Coordinates of C-alpha atoms and ligand atoms in Angstrom, one line a residue:
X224 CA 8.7 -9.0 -37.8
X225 CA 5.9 -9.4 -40.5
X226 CA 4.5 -6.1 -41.5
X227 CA 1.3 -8.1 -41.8
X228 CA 1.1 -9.8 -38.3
X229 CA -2.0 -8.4 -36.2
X230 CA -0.8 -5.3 -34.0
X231 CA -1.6 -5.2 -30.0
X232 CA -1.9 -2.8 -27.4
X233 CA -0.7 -3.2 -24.0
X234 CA -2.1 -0.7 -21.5
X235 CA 0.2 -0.5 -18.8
X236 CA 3.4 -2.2 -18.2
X237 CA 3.5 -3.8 -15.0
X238 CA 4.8 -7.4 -15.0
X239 CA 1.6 -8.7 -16.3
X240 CA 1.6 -5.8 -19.3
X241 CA 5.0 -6.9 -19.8
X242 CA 5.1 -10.3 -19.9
X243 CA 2.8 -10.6 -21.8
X244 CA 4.3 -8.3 -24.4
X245 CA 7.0 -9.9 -24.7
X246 CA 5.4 -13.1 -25.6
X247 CA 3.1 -12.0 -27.5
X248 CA 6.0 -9.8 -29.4
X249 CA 8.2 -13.2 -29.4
X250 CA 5.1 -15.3 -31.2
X251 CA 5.6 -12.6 -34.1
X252 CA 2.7 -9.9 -32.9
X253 CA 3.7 -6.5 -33.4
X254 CA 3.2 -5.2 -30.0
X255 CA 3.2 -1.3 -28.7
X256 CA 3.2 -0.7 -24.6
X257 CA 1.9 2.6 -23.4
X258 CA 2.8 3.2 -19.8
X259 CA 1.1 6.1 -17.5
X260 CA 4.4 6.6 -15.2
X261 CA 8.1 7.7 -16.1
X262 CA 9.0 4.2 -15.7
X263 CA 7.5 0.7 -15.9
X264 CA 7.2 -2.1 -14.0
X265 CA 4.0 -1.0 -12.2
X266 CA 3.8 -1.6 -8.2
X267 CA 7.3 -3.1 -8.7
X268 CA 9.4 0.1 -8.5
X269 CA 12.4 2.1 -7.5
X270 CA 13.2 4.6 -5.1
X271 CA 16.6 6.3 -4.3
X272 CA 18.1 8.8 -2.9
X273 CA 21.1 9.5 -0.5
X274 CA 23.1 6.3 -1.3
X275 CA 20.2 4.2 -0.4
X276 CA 17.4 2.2 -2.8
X277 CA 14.4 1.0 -2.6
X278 CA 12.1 -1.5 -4.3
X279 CA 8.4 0.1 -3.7
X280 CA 6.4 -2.5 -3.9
X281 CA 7.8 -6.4 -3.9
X282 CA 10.2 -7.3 -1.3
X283 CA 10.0 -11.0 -1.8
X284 CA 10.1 -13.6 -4.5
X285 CA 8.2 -16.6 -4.4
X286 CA 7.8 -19.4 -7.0
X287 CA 10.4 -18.5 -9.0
X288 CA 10.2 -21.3 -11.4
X289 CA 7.4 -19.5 -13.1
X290 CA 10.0 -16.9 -14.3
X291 CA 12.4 -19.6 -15.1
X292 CA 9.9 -21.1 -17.2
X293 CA 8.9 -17.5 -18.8
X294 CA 12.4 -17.5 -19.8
X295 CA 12.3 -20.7 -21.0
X296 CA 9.4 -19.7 -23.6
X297 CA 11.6 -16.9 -24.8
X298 CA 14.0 -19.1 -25.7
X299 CA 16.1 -17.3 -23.0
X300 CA 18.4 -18.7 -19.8
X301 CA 16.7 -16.6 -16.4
X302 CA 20.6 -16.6 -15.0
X303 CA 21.9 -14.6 -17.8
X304 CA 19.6 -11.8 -17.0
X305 CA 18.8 -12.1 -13.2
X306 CA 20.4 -14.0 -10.1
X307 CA 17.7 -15.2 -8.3
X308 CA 19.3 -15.3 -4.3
X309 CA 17.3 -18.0 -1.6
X310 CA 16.9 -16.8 1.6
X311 CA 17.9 -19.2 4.9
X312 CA 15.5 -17.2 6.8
X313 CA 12.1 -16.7 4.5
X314 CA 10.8 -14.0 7.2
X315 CA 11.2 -13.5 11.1
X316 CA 8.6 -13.6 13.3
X317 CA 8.5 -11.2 16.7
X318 CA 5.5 -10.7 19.5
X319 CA 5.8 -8.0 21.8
X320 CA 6.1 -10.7 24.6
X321 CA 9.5 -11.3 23.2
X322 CA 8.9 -14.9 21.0
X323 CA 10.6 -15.3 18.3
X324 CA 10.2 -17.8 15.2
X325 CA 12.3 -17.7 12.2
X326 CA 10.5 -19.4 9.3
X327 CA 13.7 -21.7 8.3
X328 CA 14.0 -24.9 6.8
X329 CA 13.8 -25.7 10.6
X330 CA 10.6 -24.2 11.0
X331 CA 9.1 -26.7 8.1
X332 CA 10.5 -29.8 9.9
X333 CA 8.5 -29.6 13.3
X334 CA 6.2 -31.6 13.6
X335 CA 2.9 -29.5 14.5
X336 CA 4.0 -27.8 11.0
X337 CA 4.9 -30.4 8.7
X338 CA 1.1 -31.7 9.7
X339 CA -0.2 -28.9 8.8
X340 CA 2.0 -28.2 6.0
X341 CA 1.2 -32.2 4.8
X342 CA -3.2 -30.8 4.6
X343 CA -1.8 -28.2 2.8
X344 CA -0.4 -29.6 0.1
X345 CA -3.4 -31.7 -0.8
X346 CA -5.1 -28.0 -1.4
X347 CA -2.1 -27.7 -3.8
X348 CA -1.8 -31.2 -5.2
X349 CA -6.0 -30.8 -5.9
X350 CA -6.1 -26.5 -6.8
X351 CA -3.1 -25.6 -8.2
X352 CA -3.6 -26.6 -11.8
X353 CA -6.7 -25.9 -11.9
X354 CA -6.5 -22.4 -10.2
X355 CA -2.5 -21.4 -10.8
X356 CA -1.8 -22.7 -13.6
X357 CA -5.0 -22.5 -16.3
X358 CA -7.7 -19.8 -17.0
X359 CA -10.7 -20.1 -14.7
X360 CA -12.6 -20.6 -17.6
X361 CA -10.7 -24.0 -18.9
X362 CA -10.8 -25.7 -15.1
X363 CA -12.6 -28.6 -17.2
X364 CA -9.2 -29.5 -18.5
X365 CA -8.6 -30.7 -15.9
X366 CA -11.5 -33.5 -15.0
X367 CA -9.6 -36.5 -16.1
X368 CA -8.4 -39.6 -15.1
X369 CA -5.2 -38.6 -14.0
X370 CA -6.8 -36.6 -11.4
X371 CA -9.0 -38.6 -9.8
X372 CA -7.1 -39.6 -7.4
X373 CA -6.5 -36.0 -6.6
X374 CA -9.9 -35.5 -5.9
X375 CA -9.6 -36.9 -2.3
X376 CA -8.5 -33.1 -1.2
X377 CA -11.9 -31.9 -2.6
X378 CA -13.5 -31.4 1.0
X379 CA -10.8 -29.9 1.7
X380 CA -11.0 -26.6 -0.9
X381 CA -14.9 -27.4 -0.8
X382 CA -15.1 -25.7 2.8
X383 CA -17.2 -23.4 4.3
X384 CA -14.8 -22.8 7.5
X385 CA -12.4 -20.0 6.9
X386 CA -8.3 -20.0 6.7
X387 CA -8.3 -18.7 10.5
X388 CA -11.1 -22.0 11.5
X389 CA -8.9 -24.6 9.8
X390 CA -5.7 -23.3 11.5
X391 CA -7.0 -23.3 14.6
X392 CA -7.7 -26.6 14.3
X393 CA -4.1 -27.3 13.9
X394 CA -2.5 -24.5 16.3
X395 CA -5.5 -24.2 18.9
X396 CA -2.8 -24.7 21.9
X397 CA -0.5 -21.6 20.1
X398 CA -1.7 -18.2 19.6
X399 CA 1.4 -17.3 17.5
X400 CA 1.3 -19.9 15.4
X401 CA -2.4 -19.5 14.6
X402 CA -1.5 -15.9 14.0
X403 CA 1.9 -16.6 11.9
X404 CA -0.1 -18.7 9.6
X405 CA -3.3 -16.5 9.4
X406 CA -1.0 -13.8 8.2
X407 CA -0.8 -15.5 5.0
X408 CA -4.4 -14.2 4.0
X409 CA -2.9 -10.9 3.4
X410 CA -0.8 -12.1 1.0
X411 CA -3.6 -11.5 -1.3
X412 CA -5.1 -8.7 0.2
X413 CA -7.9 -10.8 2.8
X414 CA -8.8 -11.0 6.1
X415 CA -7.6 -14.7 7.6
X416 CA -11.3 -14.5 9.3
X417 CA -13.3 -13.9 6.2
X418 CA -11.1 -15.5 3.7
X419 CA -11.6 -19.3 2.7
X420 CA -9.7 -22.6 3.7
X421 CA -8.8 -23.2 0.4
X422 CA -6.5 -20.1 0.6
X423 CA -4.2 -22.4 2.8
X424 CA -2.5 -23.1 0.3
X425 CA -0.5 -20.0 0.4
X426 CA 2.0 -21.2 3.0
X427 CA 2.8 -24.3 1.7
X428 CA 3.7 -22.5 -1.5
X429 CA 6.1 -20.2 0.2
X430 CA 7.4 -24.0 2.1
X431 CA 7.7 -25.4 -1.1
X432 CA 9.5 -23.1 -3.3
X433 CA 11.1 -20.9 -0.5
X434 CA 12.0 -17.3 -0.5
X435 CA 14.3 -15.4 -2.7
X436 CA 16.1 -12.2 -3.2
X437 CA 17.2 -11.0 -6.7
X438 CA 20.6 -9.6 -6.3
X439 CA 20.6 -5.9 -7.3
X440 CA 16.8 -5.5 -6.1
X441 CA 13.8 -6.9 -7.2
X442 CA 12.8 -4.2 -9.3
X443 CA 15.9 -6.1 -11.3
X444 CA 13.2 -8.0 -13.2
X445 CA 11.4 -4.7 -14.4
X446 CA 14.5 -4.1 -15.8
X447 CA 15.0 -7.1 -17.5
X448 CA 11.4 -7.6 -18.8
X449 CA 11.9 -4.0 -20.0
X450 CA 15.3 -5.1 -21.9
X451 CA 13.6 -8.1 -23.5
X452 CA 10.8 -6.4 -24.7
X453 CA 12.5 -4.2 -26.5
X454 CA 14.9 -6.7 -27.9
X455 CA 11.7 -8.3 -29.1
X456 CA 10.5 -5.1 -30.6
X457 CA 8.5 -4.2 -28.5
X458 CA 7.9 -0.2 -28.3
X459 CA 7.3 1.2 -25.1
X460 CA 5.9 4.7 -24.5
X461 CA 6.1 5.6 -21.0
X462 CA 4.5 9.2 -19.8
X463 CA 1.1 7.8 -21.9
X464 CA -2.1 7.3 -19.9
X465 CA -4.6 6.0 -22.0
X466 CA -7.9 7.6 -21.6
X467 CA -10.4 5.8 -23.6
X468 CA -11.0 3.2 -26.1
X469 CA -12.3 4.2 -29.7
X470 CA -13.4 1.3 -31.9
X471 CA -11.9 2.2 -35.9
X472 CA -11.8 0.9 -38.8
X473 CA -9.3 -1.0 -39.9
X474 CA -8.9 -4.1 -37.7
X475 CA -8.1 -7.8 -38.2
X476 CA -11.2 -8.4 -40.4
X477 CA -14.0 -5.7 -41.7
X478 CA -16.0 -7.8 -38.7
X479 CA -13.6 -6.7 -36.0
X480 CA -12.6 -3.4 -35.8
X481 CA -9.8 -2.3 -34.3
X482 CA -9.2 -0.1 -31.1
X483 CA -7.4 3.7 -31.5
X484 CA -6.3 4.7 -27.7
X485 CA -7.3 7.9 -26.9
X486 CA -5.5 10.2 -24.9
X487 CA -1.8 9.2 -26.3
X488 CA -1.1 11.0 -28.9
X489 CA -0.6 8.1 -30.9
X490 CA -2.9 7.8 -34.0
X491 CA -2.4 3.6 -34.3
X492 CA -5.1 1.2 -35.1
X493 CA -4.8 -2.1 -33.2
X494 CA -6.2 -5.6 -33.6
X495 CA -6.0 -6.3 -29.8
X496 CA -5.7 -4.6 -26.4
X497 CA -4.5 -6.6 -23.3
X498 CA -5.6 -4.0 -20.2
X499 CA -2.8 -4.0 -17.3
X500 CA -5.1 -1.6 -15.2
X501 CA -6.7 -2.5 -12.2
X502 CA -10.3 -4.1 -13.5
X503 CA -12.0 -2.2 -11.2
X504 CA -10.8 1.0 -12.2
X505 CA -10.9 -0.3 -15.9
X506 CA -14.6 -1.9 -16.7
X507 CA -16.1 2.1 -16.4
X508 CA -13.1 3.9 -18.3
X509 CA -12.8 0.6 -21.6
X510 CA -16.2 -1.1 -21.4
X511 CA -19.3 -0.1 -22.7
X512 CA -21.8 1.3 -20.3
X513 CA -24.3 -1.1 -19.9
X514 CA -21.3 -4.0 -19.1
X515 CA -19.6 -1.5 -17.1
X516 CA -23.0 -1.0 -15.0
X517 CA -23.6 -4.5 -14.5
X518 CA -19.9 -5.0 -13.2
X519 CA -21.0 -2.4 -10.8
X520 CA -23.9 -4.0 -9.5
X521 CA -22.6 -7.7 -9.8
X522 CA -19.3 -7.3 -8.0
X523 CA -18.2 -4.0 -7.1
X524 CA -21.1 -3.5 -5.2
X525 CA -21.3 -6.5 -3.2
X526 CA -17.6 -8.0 -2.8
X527 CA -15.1 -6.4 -0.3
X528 CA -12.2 -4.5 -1.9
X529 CA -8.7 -6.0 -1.1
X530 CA -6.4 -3.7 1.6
X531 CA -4.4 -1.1 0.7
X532 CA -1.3 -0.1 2.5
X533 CA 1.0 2.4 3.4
X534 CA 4.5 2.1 3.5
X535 CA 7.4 4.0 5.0
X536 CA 11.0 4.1 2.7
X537 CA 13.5 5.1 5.8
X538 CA 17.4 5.5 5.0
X539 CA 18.4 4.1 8.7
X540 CA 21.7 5.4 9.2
X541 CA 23.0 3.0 12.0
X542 CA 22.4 -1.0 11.9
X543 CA 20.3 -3.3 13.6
X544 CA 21.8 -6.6 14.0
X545 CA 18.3 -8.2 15.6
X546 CA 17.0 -7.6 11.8
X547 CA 16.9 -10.3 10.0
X548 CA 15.9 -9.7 5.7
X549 CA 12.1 -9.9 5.9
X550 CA 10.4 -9.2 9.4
X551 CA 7.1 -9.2 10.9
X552 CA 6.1 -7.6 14.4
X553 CA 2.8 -8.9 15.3
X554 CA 0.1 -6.5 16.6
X555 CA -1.4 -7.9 20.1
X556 CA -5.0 -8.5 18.7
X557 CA -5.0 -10.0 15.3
X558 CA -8.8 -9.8 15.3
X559 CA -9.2 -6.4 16.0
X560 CA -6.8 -5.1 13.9
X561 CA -8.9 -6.7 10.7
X562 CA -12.1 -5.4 12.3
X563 CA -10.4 -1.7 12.3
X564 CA -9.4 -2.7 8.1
X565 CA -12.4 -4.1 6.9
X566 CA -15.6 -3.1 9.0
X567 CA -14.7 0.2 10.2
X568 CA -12.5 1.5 7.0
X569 CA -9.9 2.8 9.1
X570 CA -6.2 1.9 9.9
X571 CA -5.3 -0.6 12.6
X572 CA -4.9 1.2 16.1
X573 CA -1.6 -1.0 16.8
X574 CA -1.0 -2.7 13.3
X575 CA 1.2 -5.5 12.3
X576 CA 4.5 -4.2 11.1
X577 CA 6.3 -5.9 8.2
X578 CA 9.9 -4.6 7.7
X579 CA 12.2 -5.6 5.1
X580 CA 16.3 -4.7 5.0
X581 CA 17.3 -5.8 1.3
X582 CA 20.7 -4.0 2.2
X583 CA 21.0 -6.8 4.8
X584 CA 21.5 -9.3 1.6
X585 CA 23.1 -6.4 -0.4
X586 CA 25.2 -4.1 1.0
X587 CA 25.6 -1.6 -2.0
X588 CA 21.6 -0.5 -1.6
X589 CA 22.4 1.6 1.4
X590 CA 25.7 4.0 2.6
X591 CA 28.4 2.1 4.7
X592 CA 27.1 0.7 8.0
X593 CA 23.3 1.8 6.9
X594 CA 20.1 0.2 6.0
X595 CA 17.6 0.2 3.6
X596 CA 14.4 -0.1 5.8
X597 CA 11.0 -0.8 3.7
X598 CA 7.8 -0.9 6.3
X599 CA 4.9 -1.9 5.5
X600 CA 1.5 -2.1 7.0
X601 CA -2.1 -3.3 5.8
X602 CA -4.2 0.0 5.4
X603 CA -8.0 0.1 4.6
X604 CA -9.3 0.3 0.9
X605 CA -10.2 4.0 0.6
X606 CA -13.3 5.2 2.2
X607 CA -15.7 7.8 1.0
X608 CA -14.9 10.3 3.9
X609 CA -12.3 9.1 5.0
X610 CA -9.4 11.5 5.6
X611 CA -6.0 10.4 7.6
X612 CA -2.8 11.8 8.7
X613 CA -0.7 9.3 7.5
X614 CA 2.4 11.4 8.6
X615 CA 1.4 11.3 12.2
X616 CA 0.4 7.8 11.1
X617 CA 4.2 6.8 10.2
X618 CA 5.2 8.6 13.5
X619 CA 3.1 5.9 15.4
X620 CA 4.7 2.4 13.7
X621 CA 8.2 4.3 14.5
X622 CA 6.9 4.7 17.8
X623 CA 5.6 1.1 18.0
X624 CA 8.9 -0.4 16.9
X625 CA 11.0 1.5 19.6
X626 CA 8.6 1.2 22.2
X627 CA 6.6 -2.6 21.6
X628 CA 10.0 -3.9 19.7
X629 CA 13.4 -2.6 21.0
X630 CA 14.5 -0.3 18.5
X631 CA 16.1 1.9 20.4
X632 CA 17.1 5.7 18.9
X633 CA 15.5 4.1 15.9
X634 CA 14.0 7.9 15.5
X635 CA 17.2 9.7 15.8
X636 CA 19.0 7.4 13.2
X637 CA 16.4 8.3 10.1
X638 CA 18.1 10.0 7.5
X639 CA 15.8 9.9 5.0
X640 CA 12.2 9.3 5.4
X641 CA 9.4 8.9 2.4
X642 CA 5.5 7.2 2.4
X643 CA 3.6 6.1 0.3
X644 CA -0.5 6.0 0.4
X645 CA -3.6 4.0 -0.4
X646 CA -3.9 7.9 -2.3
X647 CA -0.9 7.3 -4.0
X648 CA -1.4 3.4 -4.9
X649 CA -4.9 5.2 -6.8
X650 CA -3.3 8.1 -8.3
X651 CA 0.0 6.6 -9.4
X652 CA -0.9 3.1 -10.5
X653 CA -5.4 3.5 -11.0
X654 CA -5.8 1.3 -8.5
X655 CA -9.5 2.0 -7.2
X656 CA -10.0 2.6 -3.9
X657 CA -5.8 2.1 -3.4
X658 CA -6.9 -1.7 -3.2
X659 CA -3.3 -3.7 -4.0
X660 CA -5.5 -6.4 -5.6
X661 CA -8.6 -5.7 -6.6
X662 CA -11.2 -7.7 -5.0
X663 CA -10.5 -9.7 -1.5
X664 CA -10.8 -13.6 -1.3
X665 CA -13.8 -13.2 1.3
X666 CA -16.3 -15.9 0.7
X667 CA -16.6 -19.6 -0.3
X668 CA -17.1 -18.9 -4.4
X669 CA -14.0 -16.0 -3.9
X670 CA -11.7 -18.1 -6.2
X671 CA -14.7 -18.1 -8.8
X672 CA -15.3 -14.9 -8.8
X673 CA -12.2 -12.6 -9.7
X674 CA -13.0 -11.1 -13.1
X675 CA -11.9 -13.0 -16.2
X676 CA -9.6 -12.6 -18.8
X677 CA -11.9 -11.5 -21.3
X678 CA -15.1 -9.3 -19.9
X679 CA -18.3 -10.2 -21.3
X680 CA -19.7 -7.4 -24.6
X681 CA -15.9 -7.1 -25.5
X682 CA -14.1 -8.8 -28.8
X683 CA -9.9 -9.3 -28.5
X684 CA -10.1 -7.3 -25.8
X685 CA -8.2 -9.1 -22.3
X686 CA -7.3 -8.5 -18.6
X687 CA -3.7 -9.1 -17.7
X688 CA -2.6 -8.2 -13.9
X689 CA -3.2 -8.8 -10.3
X690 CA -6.7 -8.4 -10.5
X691 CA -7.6 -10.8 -12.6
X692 CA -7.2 -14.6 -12.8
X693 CA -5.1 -16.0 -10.7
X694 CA -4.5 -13.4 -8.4
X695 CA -1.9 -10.6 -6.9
X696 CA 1.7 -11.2 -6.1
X697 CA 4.6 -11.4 -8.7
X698 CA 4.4 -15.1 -9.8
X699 CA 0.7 -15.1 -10.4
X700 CA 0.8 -11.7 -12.3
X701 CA 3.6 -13.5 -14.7
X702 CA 1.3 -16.7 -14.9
X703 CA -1.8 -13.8 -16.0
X704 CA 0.6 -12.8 -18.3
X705 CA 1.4 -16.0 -19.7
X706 CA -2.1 -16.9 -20.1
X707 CA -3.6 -14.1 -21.7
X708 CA -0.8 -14.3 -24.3
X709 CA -1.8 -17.9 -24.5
X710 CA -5.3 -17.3 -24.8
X711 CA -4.4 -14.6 -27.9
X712 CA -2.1 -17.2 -29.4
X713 CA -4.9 -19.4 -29.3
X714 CA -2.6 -21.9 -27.6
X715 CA -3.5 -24.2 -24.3
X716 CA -2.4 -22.5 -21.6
X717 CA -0.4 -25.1 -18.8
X718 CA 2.3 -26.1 -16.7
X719 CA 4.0 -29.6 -16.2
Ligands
FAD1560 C1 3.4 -2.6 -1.1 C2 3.3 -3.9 -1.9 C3 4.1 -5.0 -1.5 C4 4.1 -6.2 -2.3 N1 4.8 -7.2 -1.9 C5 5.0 -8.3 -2.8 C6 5.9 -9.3 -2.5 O1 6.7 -9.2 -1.6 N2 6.0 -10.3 -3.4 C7 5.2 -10.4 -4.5 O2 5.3 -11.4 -5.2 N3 4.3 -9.5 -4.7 C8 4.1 -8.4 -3.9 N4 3.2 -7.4 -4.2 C9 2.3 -7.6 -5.3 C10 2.9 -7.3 -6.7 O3 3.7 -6.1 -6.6 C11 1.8 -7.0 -7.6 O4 0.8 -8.1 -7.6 C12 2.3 -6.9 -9.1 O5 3.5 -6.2 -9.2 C13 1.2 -6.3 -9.9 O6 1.5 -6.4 -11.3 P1 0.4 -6.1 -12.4 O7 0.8 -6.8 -13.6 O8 -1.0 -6.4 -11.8 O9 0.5 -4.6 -12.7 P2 0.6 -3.3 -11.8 O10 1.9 -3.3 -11.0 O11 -0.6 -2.9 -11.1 O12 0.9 -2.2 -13.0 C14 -0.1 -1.8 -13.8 C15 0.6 -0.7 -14.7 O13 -0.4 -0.2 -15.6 C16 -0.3 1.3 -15.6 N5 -1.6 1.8 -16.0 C17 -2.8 1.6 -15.4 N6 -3.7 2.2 -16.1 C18 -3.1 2.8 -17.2 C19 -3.6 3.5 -18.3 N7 -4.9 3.8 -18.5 N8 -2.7 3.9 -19.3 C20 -1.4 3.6 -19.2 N9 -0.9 2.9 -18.1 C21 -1.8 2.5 -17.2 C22 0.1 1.6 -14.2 O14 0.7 2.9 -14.1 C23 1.0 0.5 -13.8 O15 2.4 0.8 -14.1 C24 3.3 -6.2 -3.5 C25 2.5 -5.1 -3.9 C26 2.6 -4.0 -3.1 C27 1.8 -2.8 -3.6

C-alpha cells in the first residue's frame, strides 16, 4: 500500500461500512474501520448459546448477484468464501382460517400472479437502474436512447395510488393474496397503505432472483467481509464509538482538512470519512449545526420513521414438521395492525408473525432434534412516552402461535429464550427512534427523498448504509457500499 495514498475513515462496520472498505482499501486507500460493538457486521449478527445460533438480524438473501459481482470487483470468486444455498420454498404463507400458500416456483407460474408479476417487472425494467443500481443524484445517466423504450412503464412508477391500491386491482377477489403481496412494503420498513406503487417492485425482485440461505448462517458474510478487509489491509478497531468529528490540519490539500475522530483514542488524521450510522442519528452528532437543524426541519420532522421490531431468539427443543424455512402467520386485520404501528405508536394487538428455522436448512445451528426459532414482528418506531412490556409482549406472539396457529406445547418446549427491542436496535446499533431503516417509503416523492450520499455543507464526507440511497435490506446496503466507494474513486457507478 502507498504510504502516500489518501487515508479514510469508516464509522461503523455494517455491510455498507464494510464493503465499502474493502473497496476502497482494494483501489489502494489506506483505510481504518472503527466499530462501536465487540463485533461487526452491524444488524447482521450472531447469537448463541446452548448448542443453538442465531443470525439477529437477516434471515434471508435476496439478489445475490450483487455479492457475486462485489466479489468480482475484488478480483475474488464468492464460492471460495461463501455457499450461497436457494431455497424451493422462498417463505410460507398461513391465515388463521387454515390457508396455506407456499411462495414456490409454483406460486410464480399461476396465472393471477404471473400478471401481476408481468406489471411488475416493467417497474423493474424502467426503476431499477435508475434507483438500484446508480446514485440518486446521477438518474440523468440514464435518459438515453436505449431507454426510451423503457419509458412506457413510466405511469406506472409515476402513480399516486399506493402498493396496497394497485394490488387490489389485481387480487380484489382474494384477501390473502392482497395481503401476501402488501406484506412486501415492510420489506423496507412501510406501511403497504401509505407506501407508493412504485414499491411493487419488491416482489418481483424476490420472483426474479429467488431466496437463498448461506450455509453456516448468514452472518457468514460478516465474516467474510471481515476476512477480506483485513487481507486488504484494512484495520479494524471494534469496541470504538466515535463521538464527534474534529476538522485538523493535515488533509489531502491545505484546502481540505482532514477529520481526527473523537472519542477513539486514536489520534489519526484522515482525508475522508464514509458514515455507516444511521443518518438520522448521524446529521446532529457529524454535521455542522445549522445543516444538522435544517435536516431536522426538512425531513425528520415531516417524514414517518421506518418500523422497528422486536424479535424473539427461542432454542425450541422439540421439532415442528409444519415449519417450513421462512414463515409468515398473518394477523386477521392487516389494516389495523398498521394503524396500531404508524398512527397510534404502539404494537399491533394481534401482529403478523414472521418465523424463521435456519436449522431446518442446517442442522448443526441447533442440538439434535431442535430448532433454531427467530420471530419477528413489526414494532413502532420509538415514541416519546411510550413505555412497553415487551416480555409480556413475547408471551402474547407465543400465545398467538399456539392458540391462532397450532403450535401446540410450543411453551413447554423453550429452552432458551432471548428479545431483542426497538431499545436495543437504538442503543446497540444508533439507530434513532429503533427505526430498521431510517425513513419510511410513505409518499409519492419517497424514492427522492432518502438522504444522499454526501450531505449538503460537508467536503469528502459520505453516507454508506440502509438509510441512505438505495435503501435497507442486505443487497441494497452492499450496492450503497459499492457506490459511495465509487463515488470516492471518482469512478461511474453501474451495473450491466
Ligand atoms: C430484524 C431485522 C431483520 C432483517 N431481515 C433482513 C433480511 O431477511 N434480508 C435482508 O436482506 N435484510 C434484512 N434486514 C436488513 C439488513 O439487516 C440491514 O439493512 C443491513 O444489515 C444494514 O446494514 P448497514 O450497512 O446499513 O449497517 P448497520 O447494520 O446499520 O450497521 C451500522 C454499524 O455502525 C456502527 N456504528 C454506528 N454508529 C457508530 C459510531 N458513531 N461509531 C462506531 N460505530 C458506529 C453500529 O454499531 C453498526 O455496527 C433486517 C434487519 C433487521 C434489523
Amino acid at each position: 500500500m502507498d504510504a502516500s495514498s489518501p487515508t479514510v475513515a469508516v464509522i461503523g462496520a455494517g455491510v455498507g461500512g464494510l464493503t465499502c472498505a474493502a473497496l476502497l482499501a482494494h483501489a489502494g486507500r489506506r483505510v481504518t474501520v472503527f466499530e462501536k460493538n465487540p463485533s461487526v457486521g452491524g444488524k447482521l449478527n450472531w447469537l448463541e448459546q446452548d448448542g443453538y445460533t442465531w443470525d439477529t438480524g437477516p434471515s434471508l438473501l435476496t439478489m445475490p448477484y450483487v455479492f457475486e459481482q462485489l466479489w468480482q470487483k475484488l478480483g475474488r470468486r464468492l464460492a471460495d468464501d461463501l455457499t450461497f444455498i436457494p431455497l424451493p420454498v422462498t417463505c410460507r404463507y398461513r391465515w388463521t382460517d387454515g390457508s396455506v400458500i407456499d411462495e414456490d416456483a409454483a406460486f410464480w407460474r399461476r396465472p393471477d400472479v404471473a400478471r401481476f408479476l408481468h406489471y411488475a417487472r416493467g417497474l423493474y425494467d424502467l426503476s431499477a437502474d435508475a434507483f438500484l443500481h446508480h446514485p440518486l443524484e446521477d438518474w440523468w445517466r440514464q435518459v438515453n436512447f436505449r431507454n426510451l423504450p423503457k419509458l412506457r412503464h413510466l405511469p406506472k412508477i409515476a402513480s399516486f395510488r399506493t402498493m396496497d391500491q394497485v394490488v387490489r386491482r389485481f387480487f380484489g377477489q382474494d384477501p390473502h393474496l392482497i395481503q401476501l403481496f402488501d406484506r412486501f412494503a415492510t420489506y423496507n420498513g412501510s406501511s403497504p397503505y401509505r407506501t407508493p406503487a412504485a414499491f411493487n417492485i419488491i416482489p418481483y425482485v424476490e420472483a426474479k432472483f429467488g431466496g437463498w440461505y448461506v450455509k453456516g448462517g448468514l452472518y457468514e458474510i460478516a465474516r467474510a467481509l471481515e476476512r477480506i478487509c483485513r487481507e486488504l489491509g484494512v484495520a479494524i478497531h471494534t469496541d470504538r464509538e466515535v463521538k464527534c468529528l474534529k476538522t485538523a490540519p493535515g488533509g489531502e490539500t491545505p484546502s481540505h482538512p482532514g477529520f481526527r475522530l473523537e472519542g477513539t483514542g486514536d489520534s489519526g488524521v484522515y482525508d475522508q470519512v464514509v458514515c455507516n450510522q444511521d443518518v438520522l442519528s448521524a446529521y446532529p452528532r457529524f454535521l455542522p449545526p445549522a445543516t444538522a437543524r435544517r435536516f431536522q426541519t426538512t425531513r425528520l420532522d415531516k417524514l414517518d420513521p421506518a418500523i422497528s421490531g422486536f424479535i424473539l431468539y427461542l432454542g425450541v427443543g422439540r421439532q415442528y414438521p409444519q415449519l417450513s424455512q421462512h414463515n409468515i402467520f398473518f394477523s386477521d386485520d392487516y389494516p389495523a395492525e398498521f394503524r396500531q404501528l404508524f398512527d397510534e405508536h404502539r404494537p399491533a394487538d394481534e401482529p403478523t408473525i414472521y418465523v424463521a428455522v435456519h436449522s431446518k436448512a442446517d442442522p448443526d445451528r441447533a442440538p439434535p432434534g431442535c430448532e433454531n426459532w427467530f420471530v419477528l414482528v413489526n414494532a413502532p418506531a420509538i415514541a416519546p412516552g411510550g413505555s412497553i412490556d415487551w416480555t409480556i409482549y413475547g408471551d402474547r406472539i407465543i400465545e398467538r402461535l399456539e392458540r391462532r396457529f397450532g403450535f401446540d406445547g410450543l411453551r413447554a418446549s423453550i429452552q432458551v429464550r432471548k428479545q431483542f427491542t426497538p431499545e436495543d436496535f437504538q442503543t446497540r446499533y444508533l439507530a434513532r427512534a429503533g427505526s430498521l431503516y431510517g425513513f419510511a417509503s410513505h409518499g409519492v416523492r419517497a424514492a427522492f427523498q432518502r438522504p444522499r450520499f454526501r450531505p449538503p455543507g460537508m467536503k469528502n464526507f459520505y453516507f454508506v448504509g440502509g438509510s441512505t440511497h438505495p435503501g435497507g435490506g442486505l443487497p441494497l446496503v452492499c450496492l450503497s457500499g459499492q457506490m459511495v466507494a465509487d463515488k470516492i474513486l471518482g469512478r461511474h457507478s453501474g451495473f450491466t
